[in-house]
GROMACS .gro file of N, CA and C in nm:
model
  459
    1MET      N    1   4.188   3.566  -0.731
    1MET     CA    2   4.117   3.496  -0.834
    1MET      C    3   4.077   3.359  -0.783
    2ALA      N    4   3.963   3.312  -0.828
    2ALA     CA    5   3.911   3.184  -0.781
    2ALA      C    6   3.987   3.069  -0.845
    3SER      N    7   3.990   2.960  -0.776
    3SER     CA    8   4.057   2.840  -0.824
    3SER      C    9   3.976   2.776  -0.935
    4ARG      N   10   4.044   2.722  -1.034
    4ARG     CA   11   3.976   2.658  -1.147
    4ARG      C   12   3.954   2.508  -1.124
    5ASP      N   13   3.993   2.460  -1.010
    5ASP     CA   14   3.975   2.317  -0.981
    5ASP      C   15   3.827   2.287  -0.964
    6PRO      N   16   3.783   2.175  -1.021
    6PRO     CA   17   3.641   2.138  -1.003
    6PRO      C   18   3.615   2.100  -0.858
    7PRO      N   19   3.493   2.120  -0.814
    7PRO     CA   20   3.461   2.082  -0.676
    7PRO      C   21   3.469   1.930  -0.661
    8PRO      N   22   3.498   1.884  -0.542
    8PRO     CA   23   3.506   1.739  -0.523
    8PRO      C   24   3.368   1.676  -0.545
    9PRO      N   25   3.366   1.558  -0.602
    9PRO     CA   26   3.237   1.492  -0.626
    9PRO      C   27   3.173   1.455  -0.492
   10THR      N   28   3.046   1.469  -0.490
   10THR     CA   29   2.971   1.429  -0.371
   10THR      C   30   2.896   1.301  -0.402
   11THR      N   31   2.892   1.218  -0.308
   11THR     CA   32   2.819   1.092  -0.325
   11THR      C   33   2.712   1.085  -0.219
   12HIS      N   34   2.604   1.029  -0.258
   12HIS     CA   35   2.494   1.010  -0.165
   12HIS      C   36   2.468   0.861  -0.156
   13ALA      N   37   2.499   0.806  -0.042
   13ALA     CA   38   2.472   0.664  -0.022
   13ALA      C   39   2.333   0.649   0.038
   14PRO      N   40   2.246   0.574  -0.028
   14PRO     CA   41   2.113   0.555   0.028
   14PRO      C   42   2.120   0.479   0.160
   15PRO      N   43   2.028   0.506   0.250
   15PRO     CA   44   2.032   0.434   0.377
   15PRO      C   45   2.010   0.286   0.354
   16ASP      N   46   2.079   0.209   0.433
   16ASP     CA   47   2.065   0.064   0.421
   16ASP      C   48   1.928   0.020   0.471
   17VAL      N   49   1.875  -0.075   0.401
   17VAL     CA   50   1.749  -0.134   0.444
   17VAL      C   51   1.784  -0.244   0.543
   18PRO      N   52   1.723  -0.242   0.659
   18PRO     CA   53   1.755  -0.346   0.757
   18PRO      C   54   1.713  -0.484   0.706
   19THR      N   55   1.776  -0.583   0.758
   19THR     CA   56   1.746  -0.720   0.717
   19THR      C   57   1.680  -0.794   0.833
   20GLY      N   58   1.616  -0.902   0.799
   20GLY     CA   59   1.553  -0.987   0.899
   20GLY      C   60   1.431  -0.922   0.962
   21LEU      N   61   1.413  -0.948   1.090
   21LEU     CA   62   1.297  -0.895   1.161
   21LEU      C   63   1.305  -0.745   1.184
   22THR      N   64   1.425  -0.689   1.180
   22THR     CA   65   1.437  -0.544   1.200
   22THR      C   66   1.375  -0.467   1.083
   23LEU      N   67   1.357  -0.534   0.970
   23LEU     CA   68   1.287  -0.471   0.858
   23LEU      C   69   1.146  -0.431   0.899
   24PHE      N   70   1.081  -0.514   0.979
   24PHE     CA   71   0.943  -0.488   1.019
   24PHE      C   72   0.934  -0.392   1.138
   25LEU      N   73   1.048  -0.350   1.191
   25LEU     CA   74   1.048  -0.259   1.305
   25LEU      C   75   1.091  -0.118   1.269
   26THR      N   76   1.139  -0.096   1.147
   26THR     CA   77   1.177   0.038   1.105
   26THR      C   78   1.060   0.102   1.032
   27ILE      N   79   1.048   0.231   1.049
   27ILE     CA   80   0.925   0.300   1.009
   27ILE      C   81   0.887   0.289   0.862
   28PRO      N   82   0.969   0.315   0.764
   28PRO     CA   83   0.910   0.306   0.630
   28PRO      C   84   0.865   0.166   0.594
   29TYR      N   85   0.935   0.067   0.645
   29TYR     CA   86   0.907  -0.071   0.604
   29TYR      C   87   0.812  -0.143   0.699
   30ALA      N   88   0.786  -0.082   0.814
   30ALA     CA   89   0.694  -0.143   0.910
   30ALA      C   90   0.550  -0.139   0.863
   31PHE      N   91   0.523  -0.062   0.758
   31PHE     CA   92   0.387  -0.052   0.707
   31PHE      C   93   0.351  -0.170   0.615
   32PHE      N   94   0.448  -0.248   0.572
   32PHE     CA   95   0.419  -0.356   0.478
   32PHE      C   96   0.320  -0.458   0.533
   33LEU      N   97   0.346  -0.510   0.651
   33LEU     CA   98   0.257  -0.613   0.705
   33LEU      C   99   0.116  -0.561   0.733
   34PRO      N  100   0.100  -0.443   0.795
   34PRO     CA  101  -0.038  -0.394   0.812
   34PRO      C  102  -0.108  -0.367   0.678
   35GLU      N  103  -0.034  -0.319   0.577
   35GLU     CA  104  -0.096  -0.300   0.445
   35GLU      C  105  -0.146  -0.431   0.389
   36LEU      N  106  -0.065  -0.534   0.404
   36LEU     CA  107  -0.105  -0.665   0.351
   36LEU      C  108  -0.223  -0.724   0.429
   37VAL      N  109  -0.218  -0.713   0.561
   37VAL     CA  110  -0.325  -0.771   0.643
   37VAL      C  111  -0.457  -0.698   0.620
   38PHE      N  112  -0.454  -0.564   0.628
   38PHE     CA  113  -0.578  -0.489   0.610
   38PHE      C  114  -0.628  -0.497   0.466
   39GLY      N  115  -0.537  -0.498   0.368
   39GLY     CA  116  -0.577  -0.516   0.229
   39GLY      C  117  -0.640  -0.652   0.206
   40PHE      N  118  -0.586  -0.754   0.272
   40PHE     CA  119  -0.643  -0.888   0.266
   40PHE      C  120  -0.786  -0.888   0.320
   41TRP      N  121  -0.806  -0.820   0.433
   41TRP     CA  122  -0.939  -0.813   0.492
   41TRP      C  123  -1.037  -0.741   0.401
   42VAL      N  124  -0.989  -0.641   0.328
   42VAL     CA  125  -1.077  -0.569   0.237
   42VAL      C  126  -1.133  -0.663   0.133
   43TRP      N  127  -1.046  -0.735   0.062
   43TRP     CA  128  -1.100  -0.816  -0.046
   43TRP      C  129  -1.171  -0.941   0.004
   44ILE      N  130  -1.138  -0.989   0.122
   44ILE     CA  131  -1.214  -1.102   0.178
   44ILE      C  132  -1.355  -1.056   0.217
   45LEU      N  133  -1.365  -0.939   0.279
   45LEU     CA  134  -1.497  -0.891   0.321
   45LEU      C  135  -1.585  -0.853   0.202
   46VAL      N  136  -1.525  -0.788   0.102
   46VAL     CA  137  -1.605  -0.753  -0.016
   46VAL      C  138  -1.648  -0.879  -0.091
   47ALA      N  139  -1.560  -0.977  -0.098
   47ALA     CA  140  -1.595  -1.101  -0.168
   47ALA      C  141  -1.701  -1.181  -0.093
   48SER      N  142  -1.712  -1.160   0.038
   48SER     CA  143  -1.809  -1.237   0.115
   48SER      C  144  -1.950  -1.177   0.111
   49THR      N  145  -1.964  -1.059   0.054
   49THR     CA  146  -2.098  -1.000   0.044
   49THR      C  147  -2.164  -1.041  -0.087
   50GLN      N  148  -2.293  -1.018  -0.092
   50GLN     CA  149  -2.362  -1.031  -0.220
   50GLN      C  150  -2.339  -0.900  -0.293
   51VAL      N  151  -2.257  -0.906  -0.395
   51VAL     CA  152  -2.217  -0.784  -0.465
   51VAL      C  153  -2.337  -0.732  -0.542
   52ALA      N  154  -2.402  -0.632  -0.483
   52ALA     CA  155  -2.521  -0.573  -0.546
   52ALA      C  156  -2.482  -0.472  -0.652
   53ASN      N  157  -2.367  -0.411  -0.637
   53ASN     CA  158  -2.319  -0.309  -0.730
   53ASN      C  159  -2.184  -0.354  -0.785
   54PRO      N  160  -2.183  -0.433  -0.892
   54PRO     CA  161  -2.056  -0.488  -0.940
   54PRO      C  162  -1.958  -0.382  -0.987
   55LEU      N  163  -2.008  -0.270  -1.036
   55LEU     CA  164  -1.917  -0.166  -1.083
   55LEU      C  165  -1.842  -0.103  -0.966
   56LEU      N  166  -1.913  -0.077  -0.858
   56LEU     CA  167  -1.851  -0.016  -0.742
   56LEU      C  168  -1.755  -0.113  -0.672
   57GLN      N  169  -1.807  -0.226  -0.635
   57GLN     CA  170  -1.726  -0.319  -0.558
   57GLN      C  171  -1.629  -0.397  -0.645
   58GLY      N  172  -1.650  -0.399  -0.773
   58GLY     CA  173  -1.550  -0.458  -0.863
   58GLY      C  174  -1.421  -0.377  -0.863
   59TRP      N  175  -1.435  -0.244  -0.861
   59TRP     CA  176  -1.317  -0.158  -0.853
   59TRP      C  177  -1.245  -0.176  -0.720
   60VAL      N  178  -1.322  -0.190  -0.612
   60VAL     CA  179  -1.262  -0.213  -0.480
   60VAL      C  180  -1.185  -0.344  -0.480
   61MET      N  181  -1.242  -0.447  -0.539
   61MET     CA  182  -1.173  -0.576  -0.546
   61MET      C  183  -1.047  -0.567  -0.632
   62TYR      N  184  -1.057  -0.498  -0.744
   62TYR     CA  185  -0.940  -0.483  -0.832
   62TYR      C  186  -0.826  -0.411  -0.761
   63VAL      N  187  -0.858  -0.299  -0.698
   63VAL     CA  188  -0.754  -0.221  -0.629
   63VAL      C  189  -0.694  -0.302  -0.515
   64SER      N  190  -0.778  -0.365  -0.436
   64SER     CA  191  -0.726  -0.437  -0.319
   64SER      C  192  -0.644  -0.559  -0.359
   65LEU      N  193  -0.689  -0.633  -0.460
   65LEU     CA  194  -0.613  -0.752  -0.501
   65LEU      C  195  -0.480  -0.716  -0.568
   66THR      N  196  -0.483  -0.622  -0.661
   66THR     CA  197  -0.357  -0.587  -0.728
   66THR      C  198  -0.260  -0.521  -0.631
   67SER      N  199  -0.311  -0.438  -0.541
   67SER     CA  200  -0.224  -0.375  -0.443
   67SER      C  201  -0.166  -0.479  -0.347
   68PHE      N  202  -0.246  -0.577  -0.311
   68PHE     CA  203  -0.197  -0.684  -0.223
   68PHE      C  204  -0.080  -0.757  -0.288
   69PHE      N  205  -0.096  -0.795  -0.414
   69PHE     CA  206   0.011  -0.872  -0.479
   69PHE      C  207   0.134  -0.788  -0.508
   70PHE      N  208   0.116  -0.662  -0.548
   70PHE     CA  209   0.233  -0.577  -0.572
   70PHE      C  210   0.305  -0.544  -0.441
   71SER      N  211   0.230  -0.522  -0.334
   71SER     CA  212   0.294  -0.497  -0.205
   71SER      C  213   0.367  -0.620  -0.155
   72LEU      N  214   0.311  -0.737  -0.182
   72LEU     CA  215   0.379  -0.861  -0.146
   72LEU      C  216   0.509  -0.875  -0.225
   73MET      N  217   0.507  -0.838  -0.352
   73MET     CA  218   0.630  -0.843  -0.432
   73MET      C  219   0.733  -0.743  -0.381
   74PHE      N  220   0.689  -0.623  -0.342
   74PHE     CA  221   0.782  -0.527  -0.283
   74PHE      C  222   0.842  -0.580  -0.154
   75LEU      N  223   0.759  -0.639  -0.069
   75LEU     CA  224   0.808  -0.694   0.056
   75LEU      C  225   0.910  -0.805   0.031
   76LEU      N  226   0.881  -0.893  -0.063
   76LEU     CA  227   0.975  -1.000  -0.096
   76LEU      C  228   1.104  -0.945  -0.155
   77SER      N  229   1.093  -0.837  -0.233
   77SER     CA  230   1.216  -0.778  -0.289
   77SER      C  231   1.302  -0.719  -0.179
   78TYR      N  232   1.241  -0.666  -0.076
   78TYR     CA  233   1.319  -0.616   0.037
   78TYR      C  234   1.376  -0.731   0.120
   79LEU      N  235   1.298  -0.835   0.140
   79LEU     CA  236   1.347  -0.947   0.220
   79LEU      C  237   1.461  -1.021   0.152
   80PHE      N  238   1.454  -1.036   0.019
   80PHE     CA  239   1.557  -1.111  -0.053
   80PHE      C  240   1.667  -1.022  -0.110
   81GLY      N  241   1.655  -0.891  -0.095
   81GLY     CA  242   1.761  -0.801  -0.137
   81GLY      C  243   1.763  -0.767  -0.285
   82PHE      N  244   1.652  -0.785  -0.355
   82PHE     CA  245   1.649  -0.752  -0.498
   82PHE      C  246   1.661  -0.601  -0.523
   83TYR      N  247   1.623  -0.522  -0.423
   83TYR     CA  248   1.628  -0.377  -0.440
   83TYR      C  249   1.772  -0.328  -0.455
   84LYS      N  250   1.870  -0.404  -0.413
   84LYS     CA  251   2.010  -0.361  -0.418
   84LYS      C  252   2.063  -0.349  -0.561
   85ARG      N  253   1.997  -0.411  -0.655
   85ARG     CA  254   2.041  -0.407  -0.795
   85ARG      C  255   2.009  -0.275  -0.862
   86TYR      N  256   1.917  -0.199  -0.806
   86TYR     CA  257   1.870  -0.078  -0.872
   86TYR      C  258   1.892   0.043  -0.782
   87GLU      N  259   1.926   0.155  -0.844
   87GLU     CA  260   1.949   0.277  -0.768
   87GLU      C  261   1.819   0.353  -0.742
   88PHE      N  262   1.718   0.328  -0.820
   88PHE     CA  263   1.594   0.406  -0.811
   88PHE      C  264   1.486   0.335  -0.731
   89TRP      N  265   1.522   0.240  -0.647
   89TRP     CA  266   1.423   0.163  -0.574
   89TRP      C  267   1.344   0.250  -0.478
   90LYS      N  268   1.407   0.351  -0.418
   90LYS     CA  269   1.338   0.437  -0.322
   90LYS      C  270   1.230   0.521  -0.392
   91VAL      N  271   1.264   0.573  -0.510
   91VAL     CA  272   1.167   0.653  -0.586
   91VAL      C  273   1.052   0.563  -0.633
   92LEU      N  274   1.086   0.444  -0.681
   92LEU     CA  275   0.983   0.351  -0.726
   92LEU      C  276   0.890   0.312  -0.612
   93ASP      N  277   0.946   0.287  -0.496
   93ASP     CA  278   0.864   0.251  -0.380
   93ASP      C  279   0.772   0.366  -0.341
   94SER      N  280   0.824   0.486  -0.339
   94SER     CA  281   0.743   0.603  -0.304
   94SER      C  282   0.633   0.628  -0.407
   95LEU      N  283   0.667   0.617  -0.535
   95LEU     CA  284   0.566   0.636  -0.640
   95LEU      C  285   0.458   0.529  -0.634
   96TYR      N  286   0.499   0.405  -0.611
   96TYR     CA  287   0.401   0.297  -0.604
   96TYR      C  288   0.304   0.319  -0.489
   97HIS      N  289   0.358   0.348  -0.371
   97HIS     CA  290   0.270   0.362  -0.256
   97HIS      C  291   0.186   0.489  -0.264
   98GLY      N  292   0.238   0.594  -0.327
   98GLY     CA  293   0.157   0.714  -0.347
   98GLY      C  294   0.043   0.690  -0.443
   99THR      N  295   0.073   0.623  -0.553
   99THR     CA  296  -0.031   0.590  -0.651
   99THR      C  297  -0.135   0.496  -0.592
  100THR      N  298  -0.088   0.399  -0.517
  100THR     CA  299  -0.180   0.305  -0.454
  100THR      C  300  -0.266   0.375  -0.349
  101GLY      N  301  -0.208   0.472  -0.280
  101GLY     CA  302  -0.288   0.550  -0.185
  101GLY      C  303  -0.400   0.625  -0.253
  102ILE      N  304  -0.372   0.681  -0.371
  102ILE     CA  305  -0.476   0.751  -0.448
  102ILE      C  306  -0.583   0.652  -0.497
  103LEU      N  307  -0.539   0.537  -0.547
  103LEU     CA  308  -0.635   0.437  -0.594
  103LEU      C  309  -0.720   0.384  -0.478
  104TYR      N  310  -0.657   0.363  -0.364
  104TYR     CA  311  -0.732   0.317  -0.247
  104TYR      C  312  -0.830   0.423  -0.197
  105THR      N  313  -0.796   0.551  -0.215
  105THR     CA  314  -0.890   0.656  -0.177
  105THR      C  315  -1.017   0.646  -0.262
  106SER      N  316  -1.000   0.626  -0.392
  106SER     CA  317  -1.118   0.611  -0.477
  106SER      C  318  -1.196   0.485  -0.441
  107ALA      N  319  -1.124   0.377  -0.409
  107ALA     CA  320  -1.192   0.254  -0.369
  107ALA      C  321  -1.265   0.271  -0.237
  108ALA      N  322  -1.207   0.349  -0.146
  108ALA     CA  323  -1.273   0.371  -0.016
  108ALA      C  324  -1.403   0.449  -0.033
  109VAL      N  325  -1.401   0.549  -0.120
  109VAL     CA  326  -1.523   0.627  -0.143
  109VAL      C  327  -1.630   0.538  -0.208
  110LEU      N  328  -1.590   0.457  -0.305
  110LEU     CA  329  -1.687   0.369  -0.371
  110LEU      C  330  -1.741   0.263  -0.276
  111GLN      N  331  -1.655   0.211  -0.188
  111GLN     CA  332  -1.702   0.111  -0.092
  111GLN      C  333  -1.796   0.175   0.010
  112ALA      N  334  -1.767   0.298   0.050
  112ALA     CA  335  -1.859   0.367   0.142
  112ALA      C  336  -1.995   0.389   0.075
  113HIS      N  337  -1.993   0.422  -0.054
  113HIS     CA  338  -2.119   0.439  -0.126
  113HIS      C  339  -2.194   0.307  -0.137
  114ALA      N  340  -2.121   0.199  -0.162
  114ALA     CA  341  -2.185   0.067  -0.169
  114ALA      C  342  -2.243   0.029  -0.033
  115THR      N  343  -2.178   0.071   0.074
  115THR     CA  344  -2.231   0.045   0.208
  115THR      C  345  -2.360   0.121   0.232
  116ILE      N  346  -2.365   0.246   0.190
  116ILE     CA  347  -2.486   0.326   0.207
  116ILE      C  348  -2.601   0.267   0.126
  117ILE      N  349  -2.570   0.220   0.005
  117ILE     CA  350  -2.675   0.160  -0.079
  117ILE      C  351  -2.726   0.030  -0.017
  118SER      N  352  -2.636  -0.049   0.043
  118SER     CA  353  -2.676  -0.179   0.097
  118SER      C  354  -2.749  -0.168   0.231
  119GLU      N  355  -2.763  -0.047   0.282
  119GLU     CA  356  -2.829  -0.029   0.413
  119GLU      C  357  -2.975  -0.072   0.408
  120THR      N  358  -3.041  -0.051   0.296
  120THR     CA  359  -3.183  -0.086   0.287
  120THR      C  360  -3.206  -0.233   0.251
  121ASP      N  361  -3.101  -0.301   0.206
  121ASP     CA  362  -3.114  -0.442   0.168
  121ASP      C  363  -3.094  -0.530   0.292
  122ASP      N  364  -3.022  -0.635   0.274
  122ASP     CA  365  -2.994  -0.731   0.380
  122ASP      C  366  -2.904  -0.667   0.487
  123LEU      N  367  -2.941  -0.682   0.613
  123LEU     CA  368  -2.865  -0.622   0.723
  123LEU      C  369  -2.728  -0.688   0.741
  124LYS      N  370  -2.719  -0.817   0.712
  124LYS     CA  371  -2.591  -0.888   0.725
  124LYS      C  372  -2.491  -0.831   0.625
  125ASN      N  373  -2.533  -0.811   0.501
  125ASN     CA  374  -2.443  -0.752   0.401
  125ASN      C  375  -2.406  -0.609   0.437
  126TYR      N  376  -2.496  -0.538   0.499
  126TYR     CA  377  -2.466  -0.402   0.542
  126TYR      C  378  -2.353  -0.401   0.645
  127PHE      N  379  -2.358  -0.492   0.740
  127PHE     CA  380  -2.253  -0.499   0.842
  127PHE      C  381  -2.119  -0.540   0.782
  128ILE      N  382  -2.123  -0.632   0.688
  128ILE     CA  383  -1.999  -0.674   0.622
  128ILE      C  384  -1.943  -0.559   0.538
  129ASN      N  385  -2.029  -0.489   0.468
  129ASN     CA  386  -1.985  -0.372   0.391
  129ASN      C  387  -1.930  -0.262   0.481
  130THR      N  388  -1.988  -0.246   0.599
  130THR     CA  389  -1.938  -0.147   0.694
  130THR      C  390  -1.797  -0.183   0.739
  131ALA      N  391  -1.775  -0.309   0.769
  131ALA     CA  392  -1.641  -0.353   0.808
  131ALA      C  393  -1.542  -0.336   0.693
  132ALA      N  394  -1.587  -0.368   0.572
  132ALA     CA  395  -1.500  -0.350   0.455
  132ALA      C  396  -1.466  -0.203   0.435
  133SER      N  397  -1.563  -0.114   0.456
  133SER     CA  398  -1.537   0.029   0.444
  133SER      C  399  -1.434   0.075   0.547
  134PHE      N  400  -1.447   0.026   0.668
  134PHE     CA  401  -1.351   0.060   0.773
  134PHE      C  402  -1.210   0.018   0.733
  135PHE      N  403  -1.196  -0.106   0.687
  135PHE     CA  404  -1.063  -0.156   0.650
  135PHE      C  405  -1.008  -0.087   0.525
  136VAL      N  406  -1.096  -0.046   0.434
  136VAL     CA  407  -1.049   0.026   0.315
  136VAL      C  408  -0.988   0.160   0.355
  137PHE      N  409  -1.054   0.230   0.446
  137PHE     CA  410  -1.002   0.360   0.488
  137PHE      C  411  -0.872   0.345   0.568
  138ILE      N  412  -0.863   0.243   0.651
  138ILE     CA  413  -0.739   0.219   0.726
  138ILE      C  414  -0.626   0.184   0.630
  139THR      N  415  -0.653   0.101   0.531
  139THR     CA  416  -0.551   0.063   0.433
  139THR      C  417  -0.507   0.183   0.351
  140THR      N  418  -0.601   0.270   0.316
  140THR     CA  419  -0.566   0.394   0.245
  140THR      C  420  -0.468   0.477   0.328
  141LEU      N  421  -0.498   0.492   0.455
  141LEU     CA  422  -0.409   0.568   0.543
  141LEU      C  423  -0.271   0.504   0.551
  142LEU      N  424  -0.265   0.373   0.558
  142LEU     CA  425  -0.136   0.305   0.565
  142LEU      C  426  -0.053   0.327   0.439
  143TYR      N  427  -0.116   0.318   0.323
  143TYR     CA  428  -0.042   0.339   0.198
  143TYR      C  429   0.008   0.483   0.185
  144VAL      N  430  -0.073   0.579   0.226
  144VAL     CA  431  -0.030   0.719   0.219
  144VAL      C  432   0.084   0.744   0.317
  145LEU      N  433   0.073   0.691   0.439
  145LEU     CA  434   0.182   0.706   0.536
  145LEU      C  435   0.310   0.641   0.487
  146HIS      N  436   0.298   0.526   0.424
  146HIS     CA  437   0.415   0.458   0.370
  146HIS      C  438   0.480   0.542   0.261
  147ALA      N  439   0.398   0.599   0.173
  147ALA     CA  440   0.452   0.680   0.064
  147ALA      C  441   0.529   0.800   0.118
  148PHE      N  442   0.472   0.870   0.215
  148PHE     CA  443   0.539   0.988   0.270
  148PHE      C  444   0.660   0.950   0.352
  149SER      N  445   0.653   0.842   0.426
  149SER     CA  446   0.766   0.805   0.511
  149SER      C  447   0.884   0.755   0.429
  150ILE      N  448   0.859   0.686   0.319
  150ILE     CA  449   0.971   0.641   0.235
  150ILE      C  450   1.028   0.759   0.158
  151TYR      N  451   0.946   0.857   0.126
  151TYR     CA  452   0.993   0.974   0.054
  151TYR      C  453   1.082   1.062   0.143
  152TYR      N  454   1.039   1.077   0.269
  152TYR     CA  455   1.114   1.164   0.360
  152TYR      C  456   1.219   1.091   0.439
  153HIS      N  457   1.231   0.962   0.423
  153HIS     CA  458   1.330   0.885   0.499
  153HIS      C  459   1.468   0.904   0.439
   0.00000   0.00000   0.00000
């Protein structure tokens, strides 16, 4: 006959987040600085053009600015250890970066469309929009990679 004793409890200790400069060298967290830098370039480049399509590029600006500030808050929470107070920080981080990856995908498509539209206008704005489109797609890739790497880490 089987024993009636309950099985021993299992505990899952989340992996420790490195501190200091090693935070920027480990894979899930190494994406923070490139996300911030490339996201910064997106909204600087879009802001430097003559916004011919405010609906399209307004969404790009909204996504890039809000994502920049929320990612900065996530980075500061990791640097100062605020994540230690909550058990669900890993899920929250993965959900945030996944959602932001989806939003950045829509912003990348809209920015590419704004670039195509600006091709017939001023050539200087076309080149700036092309650079902004490049950085939007790179930032999208970084956010998606961050979401998957924090989920599978």
